[in-house]
Tab-separated table of C-alpha atoms in Angstrom:
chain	number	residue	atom	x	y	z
A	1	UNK	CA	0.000	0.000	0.000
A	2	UNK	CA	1.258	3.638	-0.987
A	3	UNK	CA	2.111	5.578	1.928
A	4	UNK	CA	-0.191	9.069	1.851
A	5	UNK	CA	0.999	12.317	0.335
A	6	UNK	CA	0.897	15.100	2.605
A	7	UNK	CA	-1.950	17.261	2.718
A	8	UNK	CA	-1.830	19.800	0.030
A	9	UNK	CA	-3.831	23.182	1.036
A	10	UNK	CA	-2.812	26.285	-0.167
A	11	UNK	CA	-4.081	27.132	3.489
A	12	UNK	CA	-2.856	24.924	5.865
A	13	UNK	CA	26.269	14.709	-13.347
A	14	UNK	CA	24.234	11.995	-14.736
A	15	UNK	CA	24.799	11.210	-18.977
A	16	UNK	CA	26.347	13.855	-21.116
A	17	UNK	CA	23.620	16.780	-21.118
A	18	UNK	CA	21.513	17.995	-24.979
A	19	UNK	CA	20.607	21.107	-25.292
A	20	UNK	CA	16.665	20.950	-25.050
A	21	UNK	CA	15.658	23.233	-28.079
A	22	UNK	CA	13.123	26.547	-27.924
A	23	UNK	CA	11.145	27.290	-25.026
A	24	UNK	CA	7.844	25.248	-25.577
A	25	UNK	CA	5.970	27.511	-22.625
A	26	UNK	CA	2.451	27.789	-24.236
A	27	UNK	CA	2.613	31.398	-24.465
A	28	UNK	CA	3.757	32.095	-21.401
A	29	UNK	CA	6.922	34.216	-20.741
A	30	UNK	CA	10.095	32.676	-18.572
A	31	UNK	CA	10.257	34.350	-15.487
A	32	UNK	CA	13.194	35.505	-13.856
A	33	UNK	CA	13.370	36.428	-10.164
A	34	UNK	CA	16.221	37.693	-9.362
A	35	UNK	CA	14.428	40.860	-9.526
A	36	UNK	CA	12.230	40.150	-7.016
A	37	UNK	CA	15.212	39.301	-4.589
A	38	UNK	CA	16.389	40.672	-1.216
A	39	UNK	CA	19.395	38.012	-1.412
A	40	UNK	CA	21.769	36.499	1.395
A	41	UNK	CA	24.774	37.874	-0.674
A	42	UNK	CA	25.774	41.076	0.694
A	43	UNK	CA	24.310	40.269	4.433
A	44	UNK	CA	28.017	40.332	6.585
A	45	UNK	CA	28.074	37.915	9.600
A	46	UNK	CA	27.909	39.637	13.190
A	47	UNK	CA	29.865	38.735	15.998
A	48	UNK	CA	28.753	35.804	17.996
A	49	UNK	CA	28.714	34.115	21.403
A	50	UNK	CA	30.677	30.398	21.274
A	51	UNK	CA	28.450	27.802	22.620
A	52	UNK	CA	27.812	24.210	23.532
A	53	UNK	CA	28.708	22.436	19.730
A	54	UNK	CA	25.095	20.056	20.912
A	55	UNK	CA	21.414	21.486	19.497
A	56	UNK	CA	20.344	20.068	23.063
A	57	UNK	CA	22.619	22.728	24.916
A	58	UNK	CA	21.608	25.475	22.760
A	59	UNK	CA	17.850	25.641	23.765
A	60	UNK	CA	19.241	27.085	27.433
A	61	UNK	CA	21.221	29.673	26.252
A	62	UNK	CA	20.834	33.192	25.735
A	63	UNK	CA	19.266	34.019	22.773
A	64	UNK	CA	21.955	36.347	20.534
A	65	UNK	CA	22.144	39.117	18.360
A	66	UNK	CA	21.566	39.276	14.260
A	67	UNK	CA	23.262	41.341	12.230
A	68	UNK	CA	21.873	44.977	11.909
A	69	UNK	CA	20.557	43.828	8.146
A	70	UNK	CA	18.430	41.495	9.355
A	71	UNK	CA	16.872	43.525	12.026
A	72	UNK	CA	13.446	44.651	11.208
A	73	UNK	CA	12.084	48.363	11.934
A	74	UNK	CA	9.594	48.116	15.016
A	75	UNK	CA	7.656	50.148	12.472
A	76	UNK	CA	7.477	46.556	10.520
A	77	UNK	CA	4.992	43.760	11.606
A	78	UNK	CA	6.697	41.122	11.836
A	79	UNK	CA	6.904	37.671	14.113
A	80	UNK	CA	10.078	37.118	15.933
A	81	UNK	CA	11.062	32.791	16.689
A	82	UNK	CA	14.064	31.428	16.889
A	83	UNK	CA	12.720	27.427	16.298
A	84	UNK	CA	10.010	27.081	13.387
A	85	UNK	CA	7.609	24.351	15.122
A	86	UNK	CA	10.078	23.802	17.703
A	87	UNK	CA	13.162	22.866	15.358
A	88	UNK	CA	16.057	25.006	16.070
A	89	UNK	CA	17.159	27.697	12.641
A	90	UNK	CA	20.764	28.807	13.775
A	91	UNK	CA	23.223	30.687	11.686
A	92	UNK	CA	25.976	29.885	10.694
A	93	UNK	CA	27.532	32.621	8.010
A	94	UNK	CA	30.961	33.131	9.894
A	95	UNK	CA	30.686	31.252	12.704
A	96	UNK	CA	30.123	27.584	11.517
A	97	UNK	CA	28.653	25.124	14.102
A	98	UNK	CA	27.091	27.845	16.336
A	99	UNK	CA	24.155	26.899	18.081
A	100	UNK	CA	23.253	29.842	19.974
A	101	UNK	CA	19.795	30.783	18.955
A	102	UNK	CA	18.690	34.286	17.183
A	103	UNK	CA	15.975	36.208	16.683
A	104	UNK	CA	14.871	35.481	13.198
A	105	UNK	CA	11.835	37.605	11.655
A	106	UNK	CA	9.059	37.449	9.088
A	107	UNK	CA	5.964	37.867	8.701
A	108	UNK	CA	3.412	35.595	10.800
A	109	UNK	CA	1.668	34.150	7.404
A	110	UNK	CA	4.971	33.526	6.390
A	111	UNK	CA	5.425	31.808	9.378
A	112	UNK	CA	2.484	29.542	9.152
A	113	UNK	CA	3.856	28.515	6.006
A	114	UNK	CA	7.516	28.067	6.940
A	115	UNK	CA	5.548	25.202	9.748
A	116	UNK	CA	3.588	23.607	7.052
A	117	UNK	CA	7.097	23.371	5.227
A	118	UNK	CA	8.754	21.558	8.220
A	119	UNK	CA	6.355	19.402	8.908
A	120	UNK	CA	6.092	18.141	5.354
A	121	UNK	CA	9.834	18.116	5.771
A	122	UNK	CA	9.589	15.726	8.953
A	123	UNK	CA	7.110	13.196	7.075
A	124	UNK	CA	8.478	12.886	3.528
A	125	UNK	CA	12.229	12.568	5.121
A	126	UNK	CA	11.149	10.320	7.467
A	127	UNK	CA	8.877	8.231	4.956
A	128	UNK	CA	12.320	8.116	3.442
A	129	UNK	CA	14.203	6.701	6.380
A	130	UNK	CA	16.036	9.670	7.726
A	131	UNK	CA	14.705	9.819	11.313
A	132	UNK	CA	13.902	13.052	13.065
A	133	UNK	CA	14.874	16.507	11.995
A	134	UNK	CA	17.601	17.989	14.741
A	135	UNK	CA	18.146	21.505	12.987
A	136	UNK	CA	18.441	24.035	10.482
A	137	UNK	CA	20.660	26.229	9.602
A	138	UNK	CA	19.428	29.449	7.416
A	139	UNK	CA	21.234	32.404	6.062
A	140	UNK	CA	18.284	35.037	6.732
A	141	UNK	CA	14.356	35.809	6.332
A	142	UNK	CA	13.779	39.166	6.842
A	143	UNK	CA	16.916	41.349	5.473
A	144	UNK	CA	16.733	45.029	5.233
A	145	UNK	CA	17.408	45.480	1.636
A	146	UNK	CA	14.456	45.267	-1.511
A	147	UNK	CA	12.465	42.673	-2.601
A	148	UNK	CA	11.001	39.767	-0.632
A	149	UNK	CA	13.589	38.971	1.776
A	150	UNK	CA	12.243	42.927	3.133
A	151	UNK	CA	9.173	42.383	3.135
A	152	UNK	CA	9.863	39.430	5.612
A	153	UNK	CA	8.313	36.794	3.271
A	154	UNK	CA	11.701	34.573	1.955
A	155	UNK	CA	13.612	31.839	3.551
A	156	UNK	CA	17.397	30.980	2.675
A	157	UNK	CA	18.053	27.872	3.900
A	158	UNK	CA	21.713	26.224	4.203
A	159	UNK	CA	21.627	22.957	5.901
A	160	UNK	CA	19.172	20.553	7.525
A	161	UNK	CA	20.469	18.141	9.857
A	162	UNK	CA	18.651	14.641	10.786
A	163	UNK	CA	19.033	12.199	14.002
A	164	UNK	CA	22.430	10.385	13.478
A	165	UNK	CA	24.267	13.510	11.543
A	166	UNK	CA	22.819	12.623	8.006
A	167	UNK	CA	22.616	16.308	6.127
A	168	UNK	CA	21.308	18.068	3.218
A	169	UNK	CA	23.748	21.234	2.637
A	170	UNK	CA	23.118	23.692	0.136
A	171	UNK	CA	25.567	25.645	2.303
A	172	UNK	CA	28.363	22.907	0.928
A	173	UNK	CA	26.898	23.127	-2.822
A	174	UNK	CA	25.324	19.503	-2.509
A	175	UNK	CA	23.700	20.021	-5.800
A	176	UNK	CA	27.314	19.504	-7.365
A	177	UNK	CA	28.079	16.247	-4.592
A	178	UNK	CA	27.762	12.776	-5.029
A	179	UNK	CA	24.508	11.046	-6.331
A	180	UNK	CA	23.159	10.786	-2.797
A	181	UNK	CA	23.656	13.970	-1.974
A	182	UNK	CA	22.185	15.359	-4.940
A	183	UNK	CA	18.912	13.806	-4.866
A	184	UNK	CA	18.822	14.196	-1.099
A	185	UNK	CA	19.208	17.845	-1.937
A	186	UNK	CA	16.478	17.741	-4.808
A	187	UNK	CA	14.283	16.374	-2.042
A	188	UNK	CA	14.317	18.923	0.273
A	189	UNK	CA	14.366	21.321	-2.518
A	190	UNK	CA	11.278	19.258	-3.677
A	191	UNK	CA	10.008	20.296	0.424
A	192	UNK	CA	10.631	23.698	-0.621
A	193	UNK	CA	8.567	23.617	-3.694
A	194	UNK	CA	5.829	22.532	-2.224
A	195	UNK	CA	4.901	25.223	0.102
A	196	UNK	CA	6.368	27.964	-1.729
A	197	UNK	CA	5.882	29.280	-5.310
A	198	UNK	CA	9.632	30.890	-6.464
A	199	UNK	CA	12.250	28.183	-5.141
A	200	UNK	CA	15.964	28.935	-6.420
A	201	UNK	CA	18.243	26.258	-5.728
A	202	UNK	CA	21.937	25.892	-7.207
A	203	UNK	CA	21.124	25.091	-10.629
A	204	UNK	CA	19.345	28.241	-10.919
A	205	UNK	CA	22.385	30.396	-10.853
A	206	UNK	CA	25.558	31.126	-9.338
A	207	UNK	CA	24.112	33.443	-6.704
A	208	UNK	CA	22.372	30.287	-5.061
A	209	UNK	CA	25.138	27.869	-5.175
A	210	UNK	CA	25.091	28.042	-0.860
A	211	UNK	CA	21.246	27.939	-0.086
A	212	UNK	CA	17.993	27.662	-1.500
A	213	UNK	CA	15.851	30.499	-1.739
A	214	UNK	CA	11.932	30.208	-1.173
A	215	UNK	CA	9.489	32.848	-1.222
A	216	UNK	CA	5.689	33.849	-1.355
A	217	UNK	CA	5.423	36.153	-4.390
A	218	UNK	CA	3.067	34.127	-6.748
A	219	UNK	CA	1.402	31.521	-4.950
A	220	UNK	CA	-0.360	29.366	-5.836
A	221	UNK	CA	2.456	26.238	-6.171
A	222	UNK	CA	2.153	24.395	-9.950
A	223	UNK	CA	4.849	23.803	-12.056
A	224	UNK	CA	5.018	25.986	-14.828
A	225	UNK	CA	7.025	25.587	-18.407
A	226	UNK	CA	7.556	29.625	-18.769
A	227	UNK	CA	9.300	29.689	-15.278
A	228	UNK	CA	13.516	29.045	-15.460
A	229	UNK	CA	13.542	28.183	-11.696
A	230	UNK	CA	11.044	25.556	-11.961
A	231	UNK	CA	12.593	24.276	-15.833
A	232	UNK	CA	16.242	23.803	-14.218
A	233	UNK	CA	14.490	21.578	-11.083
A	234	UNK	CA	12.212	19.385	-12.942
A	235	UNK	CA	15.527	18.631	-15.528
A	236	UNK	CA	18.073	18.271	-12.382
A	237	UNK	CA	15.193	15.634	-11.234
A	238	UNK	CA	15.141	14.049	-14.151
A	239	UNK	CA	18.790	13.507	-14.994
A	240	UNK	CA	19.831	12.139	-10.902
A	241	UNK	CA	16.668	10.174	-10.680
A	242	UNK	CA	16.034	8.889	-14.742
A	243	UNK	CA	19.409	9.515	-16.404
A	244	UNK	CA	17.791	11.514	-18.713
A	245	UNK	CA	20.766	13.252	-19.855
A	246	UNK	CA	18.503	16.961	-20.364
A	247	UNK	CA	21.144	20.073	-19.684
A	248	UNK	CA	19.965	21.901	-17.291
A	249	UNK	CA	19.367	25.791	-18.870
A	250	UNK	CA	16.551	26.505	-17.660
A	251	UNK	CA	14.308	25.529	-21.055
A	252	UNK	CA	11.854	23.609	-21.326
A	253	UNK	CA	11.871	22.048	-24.545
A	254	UNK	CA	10.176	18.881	-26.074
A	255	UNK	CA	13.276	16.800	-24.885
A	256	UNK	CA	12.191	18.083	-20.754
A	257	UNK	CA	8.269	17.805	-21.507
A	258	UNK	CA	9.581	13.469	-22.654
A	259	UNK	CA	11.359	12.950	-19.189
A	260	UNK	CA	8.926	15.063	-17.128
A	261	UNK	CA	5.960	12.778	-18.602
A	262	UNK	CA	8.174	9.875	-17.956
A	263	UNK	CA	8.647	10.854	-14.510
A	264	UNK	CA	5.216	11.764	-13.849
A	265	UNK	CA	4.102	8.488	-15.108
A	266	UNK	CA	6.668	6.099	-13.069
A	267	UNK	CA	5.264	8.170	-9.886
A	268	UNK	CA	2.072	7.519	-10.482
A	269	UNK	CA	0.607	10.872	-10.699
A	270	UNK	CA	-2.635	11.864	-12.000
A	271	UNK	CA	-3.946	15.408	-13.277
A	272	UNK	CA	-1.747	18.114	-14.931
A	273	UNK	CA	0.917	19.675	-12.708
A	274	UNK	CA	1.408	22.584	-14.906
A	275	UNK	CA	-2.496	23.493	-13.971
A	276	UNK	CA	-3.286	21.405	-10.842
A	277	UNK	CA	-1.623	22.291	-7.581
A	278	UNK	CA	-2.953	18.918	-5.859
A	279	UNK	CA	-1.020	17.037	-8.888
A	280	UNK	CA	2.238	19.231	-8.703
A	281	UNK	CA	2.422	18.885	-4.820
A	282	UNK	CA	1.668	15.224	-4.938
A	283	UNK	CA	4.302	14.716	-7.789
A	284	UNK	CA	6.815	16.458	-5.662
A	285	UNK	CA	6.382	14.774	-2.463
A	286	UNK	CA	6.826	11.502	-4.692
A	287	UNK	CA	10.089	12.761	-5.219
A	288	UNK	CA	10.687	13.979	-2.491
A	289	UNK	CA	10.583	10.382	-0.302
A	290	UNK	CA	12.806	9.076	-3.376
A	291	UNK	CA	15.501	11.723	-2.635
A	292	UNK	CA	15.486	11.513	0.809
A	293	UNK	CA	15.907	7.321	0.141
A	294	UNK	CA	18.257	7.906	-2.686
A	295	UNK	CA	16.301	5.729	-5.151
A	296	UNK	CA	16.064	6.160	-8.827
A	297	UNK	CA	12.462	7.359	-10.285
């Protein structure tokens, strides 16, 4: 019997890559976010307090200071948490293996969503054999600078630890790692995609080769043909779960529709993706328990 795909409410180098051909996007334009972007980039690391090197120490300690970027205006409405659902998010840009715990910001329906996120995270990882979730590591919500990151509604996310050290780390560019890493990574980017409508993982660019980048703007969550971020995930997918061989540019050509099809049939999902966000979320927490028990598609 099939183990049961989350609930999906809106509310609550593998083969010698071929170019794809022209953008087959039904009309619709590819969109480019990096626009849209507050970024982790330019954010400098503040000075820190050395603690215990154990999550379980950390949740005594003093809670310490951000840097000034990511310290919203008290004219800003924003929720303040240092543990999304009671999972630790420390920081670790300059100071790796901290565990003191910050003051993080966003707003509070970003919130909600950021504890859907984890607990799809904490099923589909699980379903996948990789035990409890210890921590988190992120590079910054709310930052003080344009776009979405300032309007406290994106999430850069570095590494997520599991019970017996087992990690997913963007931070270490585990989209470029081994095969295990890789479609451990695409699982939790899979997570991401789920809850979140602009994802932007390491194949999107250079800018994201340390952390995945997930905001609000455009919900709702399908997968569309037009958008690059969503092109390069769904041909990364392919290639480290299918061998499909696709290069990942970010176009979706006839060669990408073949292996997504192929993919969507060997997982078993029914609808349209591109239209249907029950479909797309289904389809992606499919692959998501595949990633996070490295097996092929």
């Amino acid at each position: 019997m099939s183990m049961q795909d989350p609930a999906g409410s809106q509310t609550g180098p593998v083969g010698l890559p071929e170019a794809d051909g022209p953008a087959q996007s039904a009309g619709t334009a590819r969109i480019d976010r990096r626009l849209f972007l507050g970024g982790v980039g330019a954010v400098a690391a503040g000075a820190f307090v050395a603690q215990s090197a154990t999550p379980a120490g950390a949740a005594d300690e003093p809670v310490g200071a951000l840097p000034r970027e990511m310290q919203a205006s008290s004219a800003l409405a924003m929720r303040t948490f240092s543990k999304i659902d009671g999972t630790p998010v420390y920081y670790w840009r300059g100071d790796r293996g901290n565990t003191t715990l910050r003051d993080w910001r966003c707003t509070e329906a970003f919130y909600d969503r950021l504890v859907l996120w984890i607990r799809d995270l904490r099923q589909l990882s699980a379903d996948g054999g990789m035990g409890g979730v210890n921590f988190l590591v992120s590079a910054g919500f709310y930052v003080n600078k344009p776009g979405q990151h300032g309007a406290g509604t994106a999430m850069d996310l570095d590494l997520v630890e599991w019970a017996g050290g087992r990690r997913s780390a963007p931070l270490d560019g585990h989209h470029a790692g081994d095969r295990t890493q890789r479609r451990r990574y695409l699982a939790v980017d899979a997570t991401c995609r789920r809850r979140f409508r602009y994802v932007l993982d390491g194949w999107y660019n250079s800018d994201h080769h340390d952390h995945i980048h997930s905001d609000f703007a455009g919900l709702p969550t399908t997968c569309e043909t037009g958008s690059s971020s969503d092109t390069v995930f769904v041909q990364a997918m392919c290639n480290n779960f299918m061998g499909s061989g696709l290069a990942v540019d970010g176009i979706w050509g006839p060669r990408t529709t073949d292996a997504f099809q192929q993919a969507k049939s060997r997982l078993g999902i029914t609808g349209d993706p591109h239209s249907s966000i029950d479909s797309w979320q289904n389809m992606l927490a499919r692959i998501a328990r595949h990633g996070f028990g490295d097996q092929a598609i």
